[in-house]
Amino acid sequence: MEDILFSPQQLGAYRLPHRIIMAPLTRSRSKQPGNIPWEMNVEYYRQRSSAALIITEATNISPQGMGYALTPGIYSPDQINGWKGITRGIHKKGSKVFMQLWHVGRISHSSLQPNGVLPVAPSAIRAEGKVFTNEGLQLFETPRALEIEEMTDIVDQYRQAAVNAKEAGFDGVEIHAANGYLLEQFLKDGTNKRTDNYGGSVENRCRLPLEVVAAVTEVWGSDKVGTRISPSGTFNSMSDSNIEETFTFFVEQLNPFNLAYLHVVESFRGSHTNVALNLKLRKIFNGAYMANGGYNAQTAAKSITNGYSDFVSFGIPFIANPDLPERIKAGAPLSEADPSTYYGGNEKGYIDYPFMSTKE
Ligand code: PHB
């Protein structure tokens, strides 16, 4: 029944051996100081390299782009070096890995920003709730609205991160335009109240994300770049008055880039999804469609069989099941992940989840 998950499929430049992708997962375990990937992270990714493709945890493209303590970056030489160990480990196992490029925008705090300045966003609108800082949970602050002159700097941050990811040995990159971070803050009109060329109409709200796609595909070639979106998502206090118009337009504008894939967060932490819109976007988009959010082996196989998706990415199931594809293939039971060790900490709940057999 789940055989279709084990059929090969093209994803941009790569022919993947099966359809089970490891979704980006923030685990907040980089080495300090400097937010550097290190041996423990190498082992974590190495253990999970039976995924057809690993998409890394969201990775800060610049000090300004950081919003969560202990998350790794791709802007310093030490970070690039650290990631080299990770890509080497995954490649040794014959798998592929894309880096997820992340700028959090307003989902940050001045205590995490260089020189303690306010985080930046399209508009000076505060997110509800609290942010995880080095001093514990603190309320979000009202961000500073970016000046129009700063847009080229934001695009340059993505371009440089894309160059750095290449140096670190990745097979491609994913542009994170989902889940309430900077690029989605531009796309959705609840957070973008700008009156210049970067806000207002849907064309204007899509401008910065599309400039980023142009810069990153210039570095990588379009067939090694994917984009992640979350049309139905409300995480991080997000809203949009017309998600169908916004995302139909955005995906239409992505088509000329011939991206490898569109990664759609259909549901996040149990949120509602707009199935009709997901299907519409799948039909409009000219590359592979990667579904994400709350899938199990049965629903993933059904989605692919019905032509709703080409790939399905699994997040939480990969935390406690490093050999998830083998387990699905064998029909073996899955282990439950412990939410108390999702973020931060040490090896516990990170690299100590057992494999199905003792072959490791
Ligand atoms: C998180 O750390 O909670 C997080 C990070 C990136 C996402 C979503 C959630 O896209």
Tab-separated table of N, CA, C and O in Angstrom, residues 225-323:
chain	number	residue	atom	x	y	z
A	225	VAL	N	17.043	24.792	-6.154
A	225	VAL	CA	16.435	25.711	-5.190
A	225	VAL	C	14.955	25.367	-5.031
A	225	VAL	O	14.252	25.135	-6.015
A	226	GLY	N	14.514	25.330	-3.786
A	226	GLY	CA	13.087	25.174	-3.490
A	226	GLY	C	12.625	26.344	-2.640
A	226	GLY	O	13.440	27.109	-2.105
A	227	THR	N	11.298	26.505	-2.529
A	227	THR	CA	10.751	27.560	-1.671
A	227	THR	C	9.675	26.960	-0.794
A	227	THR	O	8.895	26.112	-1.239
A	228	ARG	N	9.663	27.406	0.467
A	228	ARG	CA	8.673	26.881	1.412
A	228	ARG	C	7.652	27.958	1.756
A	228	ARG	O	8.031	29.090	2.094
A	229	ILE	N	6.393	27.618	1.633
A	229	ILE	CA	5.317	28.560	1.938
A	229	ILE	C	4.303	27.916	2.892
A	229	ILE	O	4.229	26.686	2.987
A	230	SER	N	3.533	28.766	3.559
A	230	SER	CA	2.478	28.260	4.463
A	230	SER	C	1.229	29.127	4.296
A	230	SER	O	0.908	29.941	5.161
A	231	PRO	N	0.526	28.943	3.174
A	231	PRO	CA	-0.624	29.812	2.876
A	231	PRO	C	-1.641	29.865	4.011
A	231	PRO	O	-2.132	30.941	4.350
A	232	SER	N	-1.975	28.715	4.588
A	232	SER	CA	-3.029	28.666	5.611
A	232	SER	C	-2.515	28.976	7.008
A	232	SER	O	-3.297	29.014	7.956
A	233	GLY	N	-1.206	29.160	7.145
A	233	GLY	CA	-0.609	29.260	8.471
A	233	GLY	C	-0.933	30.550	9.203
A	233	GLY	O	-1.025	31.625	8.599
A	234	THR	N	-1.106	30.426	10.520
A	234	THR	CA	-1.325	31.602	11.363
A	234	THR	C	-0.282	31.683	12.475
A	234	THR	O	-0.320	32.597	13.294
A	235	PHE	N	0.654	30.716	12.488
A	235	PHE	CA	1.720	30.696	13.494
A	235	PHE	C	2.489	32.024	13.457
A	235	PHE	O	2.660	32.605	12.391
A	236	ASN	N	2.915	32.503	14.613
A	236	ASN	CA	3.617	33.785	14.724
A	236	ASN	C	2.708	34.972	14.385
A	236	ASN	O	3.131	35.947	13.756
A	237	SER	N	1.446	34.866	14.766
A	237	SER	CA	0.453	35.951	14.611
A	237	SER	C	0.293	36.404	13.166
A	237	SER	O	0.226	37.605	12.884
A	238	MET	N	0.246	35.436	12.245
A	238	MET	CA	0.124	35.807	10.832
A	238	MET	C	-1.323	35.816	10.362
A	238	MET	O	-2.151	35.042	10.833
A	239	SER	N	-1.608	36.701	9.403
A	239	SER	CA	-2.927	36.733	8.773
A	239	SER	C	-2.814	37.387	7.395
A	239	SER	O	-1.870	38.134	7.125
A	240	ASP	N	-3.766	37.040	6.554
A	240	ASP	CA	-3.836	37.654	5.225
A	240	ASP	C	-5.300	37.711	4.834
A	240	ASP	O	-6.055	36.767	5.074
A	241	SER	N	-5.711	38.813	4.231
A	241	SER	CA	-7.138	38.987	3.949
A	241	SER	C	-7.596	38.152	2.749
A	241	SER	O	-8.792	37.968	2.557
A	242	ASN	N	-6.656	37.642	1.933
A	242	ASN	CA	-7.053	36.848	0.769
A	242	ASN	C	-5.911	35.895	0.388
A	242	ASN	O	-5.136	36.173	-0.532
A	243	ILE	N	-5.821	34.781	1.109
A	243	ILE	CA	-4.682	33.879	0.863
A	243	ILE	C	-4.740	33.278	-0.533
A	243	ILE	O	-3.699	32.979	-1.117
A	244	GLU	N	-5.922	33.115	-1.068
A	244	GLU	CA	-6.003	32.525	-2.414
A	244	GLU	C	-5.355	33.456	-3.440
A	244	GLU	O	-4.522	33.045	-4.248
A	245	GLU	N	-5.707	34.744	-3.359
A	245	GLU	CA	-5.123	35.710	-4.299
A	245	GLU	C	-3.612	35.825	-4.083
A	245	GLU	O	-2.822	35.792	-5.025
A	246	THR	N	-3.205	35.965	-2.813
A	246	THR	CA	-1.787	36.171	-2.508
A	246	THR	C	-0.941	35.003	-3.008
A	246	THR	O	0.068	35.195	-3.695
A	247	PHE	N	-1.368	33.776	-2.690
A	247	PHE	CA	-0.501	32.644	-2.987
A	247	PHE	C	-0.642	32.159	-4.422
A	247	PHE	O	0.319	31.626	-4.989
A	248	THR	N	-1.805	32.368	-5.030
A	248	THR	CA	-1.928	32.052	-6.458
A	248	THR	C	-0.967	32.940	-7.241
A	248	THR	O	-0.209	32.470	-8.097
A	249	PHE	N	-0.963	34.220	-6.908
A	249	PHE	CA	-0.081	35.154	-7.611
A	249	PHE	C	1.390	34.796	-7.355
A	249	PHE	O	2.193	34.721	-8.286
A	250	PHE	N	1.727	34.555	-6.088
A	250	PHE	CA	3.129	34.269	-5.758
A	250	PHE	C	3.623	33.035	-6.518
A	250	PHE	O	4.697	33.052	-7.115
A	251	VAL	N	2.825	31.974	-6.511
A	251	VAL	CA	3.264	30.731	-7.159
A	251	VAL	C	3.340	30.922	-8.677
A	251	VAL	O	4.262	30.413	-9.329
A	252	GLU	N	2.421	31.682	-9.249
A	252	GLU	CA	2.513	31.984	-10.690
A	252	GLU	C	3.827	32.703	-11.007
A	252	GLU	O	4.474	32.440	-12.015
A	253	GLN	N	4.210	33.612	-10.113
A	253	GLN	CA	5.448	34.372	-10.319
A	253	GLN	C	6.699	33.511	-10.089
A	253	GLN	O	7.774	33.843	-10.570
A	254	LEU	N	6.543	32.432	-9.341
A	254	LEU	CA	7.685	31.523	-9.138
A	254	LEU	C	7.969	30.696	-10.396
A	254	LEU	O	9.110	30.296	-10.649
A	255	ASN	N	6.933	30.425	-11.170
A	255	ASN	CA	7.088	29.509	-12.314
A	255	ASN	C	8.226	29.851	-13.276
A	255	ASN	O	8.959	28.954	-13.671
A	256	PRO	N	8.413	31.117	-13.651
A	256	PRO	CA	9.511	31.413	-14.592
A	256	PRO	C	10.898	31.040	-14.056
A	256	PRO	O	11.845	30.899	-14.828
A	257	PHE	N	11.015	30.867	-12.735
A	257	PHE	CA	12.317	30.485	-12.171
A	257	PHE	C	12.581	28.982	-12.313
A	257	PHE	O	13.705	28.536	-12.077
A	258	ASN	N	11.551	28.205	-12.660
A	258	ASN	CA	11.714	26.748	-12.780
A	258	ASN	C	12.368	26.120	-11.559
A	258	ASN	O	13.352	25.378	-11.664
A	259	LEU	N	11.821	26.424	-10.408
A	259	LEU	CA	12.393	25.898	-9.168
A	259	LEU	C	12.255	24.374	-9.094
A	259	LEU	O	11.387	23.784	-9.734
A	260	ALA	N	13.120	23.782	-8.272
A	260	ALA	CA	13.072	22.328	-8.089
A	260	ALA	C	11.758	21.918	-7.441
A	260	ALA	O	11.148	20.919	-7.820
A	261	TYR	N	11.348	22.679	-6.432
A	261	TYR	CA	10.130	22.261	-5.724
A	261	TYR	C	9.484	23.406	-4.953
A	261	TYR	O	10.126	24.413	-4.654
A	262	LEU	N	8.208	23.192	-4.666
A	262	LEU	CA	7.444	24.060	-3.785
A	262	LEU	C	7.109	23.229	-2.552
A	262	LEU	O	6.494	22.169	-2.663
A	263	HIS	N	7.544	23.715	-1.407
A	263	HIS	CA	7.340	22.983	-0.147
A	263	HIS	C	6.192	23.672	0.584
A	263	HIS	O	6.338	24.825	0.987
A	264	VAL	N	5.080	22.988	0.729
A	264	VAL	CA	3.895	23.634	1.294
A	264	VAL	C	3.606	23.104	2.696
A	264	VAL	O	3.345	21.911	2.882
A	265	VAL	N	3.696	24.003	3.670
A	265	VAL	CA	3.286	23.670	5.029
A	265	VAL	C	1.760	23.690	5.013
A	265	VAL	O	1.143	24.743	5.077
A	266	GLU	N	1.191	22.513	4.865
A	266	GLU	CA	-0.276	22.465	4.753
A	266	GLU	C	-0.900	22.650	6.126
A	266	GLU	O	-1.981	23.214	6.263
A	267	SER	N	-0.194	22.142	7.131
A	267	SER	CA	-0.694	22.253	8.498
A	267	SER	C	0.504	22.301	9.432
A	267	SER	O	1.508	21.643	9.186
A	268	PHE	N	0.426	23.116	10.466
A	268	PHE	CA	1.535	23.251	11.408
A	268	PHE	C	0.986	23.214	12.821
A	268	PHE	O	0.083	23.989	13.144
A	269	ARG	N	1.497	22.291	13.616
A	269	ARG	CA	1.007	22.110	14.983
A	269	ARG	C	-0.513	21.991	15.010
A	269	ARG	O	-1.211	22.653	15.786
A	270	GLY	N	-1.018	21.179	14.085
A	270	GLY	CA	-2.446	20.855	14.078
A	270	GLY	C	-3.348	21.926	13.496
A	270	GLY	O	-4.577	21.838	13.611
A	271	SER	N	-2.775	22.940	12.850
A	271	SER	CA	-3.613	24.028	12.330
A	271	SER	C	-4.490	23.566	11.157
A	271	SER	O	-4.193	22.577	10.494
A	272	HIS	N	-5.517	24.306	10.901
A	272	HIS	CA	-6.448	24.058	9.794
A	272	HIS	C	-5.732	24.283	8.460
A	272	HIS	O	-4.858	25.134	8.348
A	273	THR	N	-6.084	23.518	7.428
A	273	THR	CA	-5.517	23.776	6.110
A	273	THR	C	-6.609	23.959	5.071
A	273	THR	O	-7.720	23.441	5.222
A	274	ASN	N	-6.289	24.701	4.031
A	274	ASN	CA	-7.211	24.948	2.931
A	274	ASN	C	-6.855	23.975	1.804
A	274	ASN	O	-6.006	24.252	0.966
A	275	VAL	N	-7.520	22.810	1.823
A	275	VAL	CA	-7.186	21.734	0.886
A	275	VAL	C	-7.363	22.182	-0.565
A	275	VAL	O	-6.536	21.887	-1.428
A	276	ALA	N	-8.444	22.925	-0.822
A	276	ALA	CA	-8.709	23.364	-2.194
A	276	ALA	C	-7.594	24.278	-2.695
A	276	ALA	O	-7.155	24.173	-3.852
A	277	LEU	N	-7.109	25.136	-1.808
A	277	LEU	CA	-6.021	26.035	-2.218
A	277	LEU	C	-4.720	25.251	-2.439
A	277	LEU	O	-4.001	25.503	-3.414
A	278	ASN	N	-4.431	24.305	-1.552
A	278	ASN	CA	-3.222	23.486	-1.737
A	278	ASN	C	-3.244	22.822	-3.111
A	278	ASN	O	-2.241	22.815	-3.837
A	279	LEU	N	-4.398	22.284	-3.449
A	279	LEU	CA	-4.541	21.583	-4.722
A	279	LEU	C	-4.389	22.537	-5.902
A	279	LEU	O	-3.758	22.222	-6.914
A	280	LYS	N	-4.946	23.728	-5.752
A	280	LYS	CA	-4.834	24.736	-6.803
A	280	LYS	C	-3.357	25.119	-7.015
A	280	LYS	O	-2.881	25.209	-8.149
A	281	LEU	N	-2.643	25.330	-5.910
A	281	LEU	CA	-1.234	25.709	-6.013
A	281	LEU	C	-0.428	24.570	-6.648
A	281	LEU	O	0.478	24.799	-7.437
A	282	ARG	N	-0.794	23.342	-6.279
A	282	ARG	CA	-0.115	22.179	-6.845
A	282	ARG	C	-0.296	22.165	-8.373
A	282	ARG	O	0.617	21.831	-9.121
A	283	LYS	N	-1.497	22.522	-8.824
A	283	LYS	CA	-1.792	22.519	-10.267
A	283	LYS	C	-1.072	23.654	-10.981
A	283	LYS	O	-0.596	23.502	-12.093
A	284	ILE	N	-0.998	24.809	-10.339
A	284	ILE	CA	-0.362	25.976	-10.968
A	284	ILE	C	1.147	25.801	-11.073
A	284	ILE	O	1.761	26.149	-12.068
A	285	PHE	N	1.742	25.239	-10.021
A	285	PHE	CA	3.210	25.215	-9.924
A	285	PHE	C	3.818	24.251	-10.942
A	285	PHE	O	3.336	23.131	-11.114
A	286	ASN	N	4.944	24.657	-11.557
A	286	ASN	CA	5.520	23.836	-12.622
A	286	ASN	C	6.656	22.904	-12.180
A	286	ASN	O	7.269	22.244	-13.009
A	287	GLY	N	6.946	22.860	-10.878
A	287	GLY	CA	7.958	21.909	-10.398
A	287	GLY	C	7.318	20.882	-9.480
A	287	GLY	O	6.092	20.728	-9.463
A	288	ALA	N	8.156	20.207	-8.705
A	288	ALA	CA	7.629	19.181	-7.788
A	288	ALA	C	6.912	19.845	-6.617
A	288	ALA	O	7.310	20.905	-6.138
A	289	TYR	N	5.857	19.196	-6.147
A	289	TYR	CA	5.091	19.681	-4.994
A	289	TYR	C	5.426	18.784	-3.808
A	289	TYR	O	5.238	17.567	-3.859
A	290	MET	N	5.938	19.403	-2.744
A	290	MET	CA	6.298	18.670	-1.529
A	290	MET	C	5.305	19.053	-0.435
A	290	MET	O	5.219	20.216	-0.048
A	291	ALA	N	4.544	18.073	0.011
A	291	ALA	CA	3.546	18.327	1.051
A	291	ALA	C	4.179	18.133	2.423
A	291	ALA	O	5.057	17.290	2.602
A	292	ASN	N	3.722	18.917	3.390
A	292	ASN	CA	4.260	18.821	4.753
A	292	ASN	C	3.173	19.121	5.774
A	292	ASN	O	2.340	19.996	5.568
A	293	GLY	N	3.229	18.398	6.870
A	293	GLY	CA	2.380	18.752	8.005
A	293	GLY	C	1.409	17.670	8.411
A	293	GLY	O	0.334	17.538	7.816
A	294	GLY	N	1.774	16.892	9.419
A	294	GLY	CA	0.856	15.935	10.016
A	294	GLY	C	0.626	14.665	9.212
A	294	GLY	O	-0.329	13.936	9.482
A	295	TYR	N	1.481	14.375	8.240
A	295	TYR	CA	1.297	13.154	7.452
A	295	TYR	C	1.842	11.929	8.182
A	295	TYR	O	2.815	12.022	8.939
A	296	ASN	N	1.218	10.773	7.912
A	296	ASN	CA	1.834	9.496	8.268
A	296	ASN	C	2.027	8.717	6.969
A	296	ASN	O	1.705	9.236	5.883
A	297	ALA	N	2.569	7.506	7.072
A	297	ALA	CA	2.890	6.749	5.852
A	297	ALA	C	1.657	6.544	4.985
A	297	ALA	O	1.717	6.694	3.754
A	298	GLN	N	0.527	6.256	5.632
A	298	GLN	CA	-0.692	5.964	4.864
A	298	GLN	C	-1.201	7.214	4.151
A	298	GLN	O	-1.512	7.176	2.958
A	299	THR	N	-1.277	8.325	4.869
A	299	THR	CA	-1.819	9.541	4.246
A	299	THR	C	-0.839	10.101	3.207
A	299	THR	O	-1.255	10.691	2.206
A	300	ALA	N	0.453	9.890	3.438
A	300	ALA	CA	1.450	10.341	2.454
A	300	ALA	C	1.301	9.550	1.162
A	300	ALA	O	1.292	10.118	0.061
A	301	ALA	N	1.170	8.242	1.298
A	301	ALA	CA	1.025	7.389	0.105
A	301	ALA	C	-0.251	7.759	-0.655
A	301	ALA	O	-0.258	7.825	-1.887
A	302	LYS	N	-1.298	8.035	0.096
A	302	LYS	CA	-2.576	8.395	-0.523
A	302	LYS	C	-2.444	9.721	-1.286
A	302	LYS	O	-2.945	9.879	-2.402
A	303	SER	N	-1.757	10.682	-0.677
A	303	SER	CA	-1.570	11.978	-1.310
A	303	SER	C	-0.836	11.841	-2.649
A	303	SER	O	-1.229	12.435	-3.653
A	304	ILE	N	0.204	11.023	-2.650
A	304	ILE	CA	0.979	10.840	-3.887
A	304	ILE	C	0.162	10.046	-4.915
A	304	ILE	O	0.112	10.398	-6.092
A	305	THR	N	-0.494	9.001	-4.452
A	305	THR	CA	-1.329	8.178	-5.353
A	305	THR	C	-2.403	9.025	-6.021
A	305	THR	O	-2.672	8.885	-7.225
A	306	ASN	N	-3.004	9.920	-5.259
A	306	ASN	CA	-4.091	10.747	-5.802
A	306	ASN	C	-3.585	11.912	-6.645
A	306	ASN	O	-4.383	12.707	-7.141
A	307	GLY	N	-2.262	12.051	-6.741
A	307	GLY	CA	-1.715	13.140	-7.535
A	307	GLY	C	-1.730	14.478	-6.824
A	307	GLY	O	-1.554	15.524	-7.441
A	308	TYR	N	-1.905	14.470	-5.495
A	308	TYR	CA	-1.915	15.715	-4.728
A	308	TYR	C	-0.500	16.217	-4.431
A	308	TYR	O	-0.305	17.384	-4.114
A	309	SER	N	0.466	15.299	-4.453
A	309	SER	CA	1.846	15.712	-4.176
A	309	SER	C	2.817	14.757	-4.851
A	309	SER	O	2.428	13.658	-5.267
A	310	ASP	N	4.070	15.211	-4.960
A	310	ASP	CA	5.136	14.365	-5.508
A	310	ASP	C	6.012	13.796	-4.396
A	310	ASP	O	6.578	12.721	-4.524
A	311	PHE	N	6.170	14.584	-3.340
A	311	PHE	CA	6.989	14.185	-2.185
A	311	PHE	C	6.229	14.583	-0.931
A	311	PHE	O	5.410	15.504	-0.958
A	312	VAL	N	6.543	13.908	0.171
A	312	VAL	CA	5.997	14.319	1.461
A	312	VAL	C	7.178	14.440	2.426
A	312	VAL	O	8.030	13.542	2.493
A	313	SER	N	7.227	15.565	3.125
A	313	SER	CA	8.295	15.716	4.123
A	313	SER	C	7.718	15.450	5.513
A	313	SER	O	6.584	15.812	5.812
A	314	PHE	N	8.551	14.780	6.306
A	314	PHE	CA	8.175	14.398	7.664
A	314	PHE	C	9.105	15.111	8.642
A	314	PHE	O	10.324	15.042	8.495
A	315	GLY	N	8.529	15.764	9.627
A	315	GLY	CA	9.329	16.446	10.637
A	315	GLY	C	9.421	15.631	11.900
A	315	GLY	O	10.346	14.825	12.086
A	316	ILE	N	8.422	15.793	12.773
A	316	ILE	CA	8.447	15.125	14.080
A	316	ILE	C	8.732	13.614	13.991
A	316	ILE	O	9.510	13.109	14.795
A	317	PRO	N	8.154	12.886	13.015
A	317	PRO	CA	8.472	11.444	12.967
A	317	PRO	C	9.975	11.150	12.817
A	317	PRO	O	10.448	10.109	13.281
A	318	PHE	N	10.718	12.087	12.186
A	318	PHE	CA	12.159	11.872	12.032
A	318	PHE	C	12.926	12.126	13.335
A	318	PHE	O	14.081	11.719	13.465
A	319	ILE	N	12.315	12.834	14.287
A	319	ILE	CA	13.033	13.100	15.538
A	319	ILE	C	13.301	11.785	16.280
A	319	ILE	O	14.435	11.508	16.672
A	320	ALA	N	12.254	10.978	16.430
A	320	ALA	CA	12.407	9.748	17.236
A	320	ALA	C	12.690	8.511	16.395
A	320	ALA	O	12.921	7.438	16.939
A	321	ASN	N	12.648	8.670	15.065
A	321	ASN	CA	12.872	7.525	14.171
A	321	ASN	C	13.935	7.890	13.141
A	321	ASN	O	13.607	8.281	12.018
A	322	PRO	N	15.203	7.765	13.529
A	322	PRO	CA	16.268	8.165	12.601
A	322	PRO	C	16.208	7.377	11.292
A	322	PRO	O	16.623	7.880	10.258
A	323	ASP	N	15.673	6.159	11.366
A	323	ASP	CA	15.569	5.290	10.182
A	323	ASP	C	14.126	5.234	9.675
A	323	ASP	O	13.638	4.174	9.272
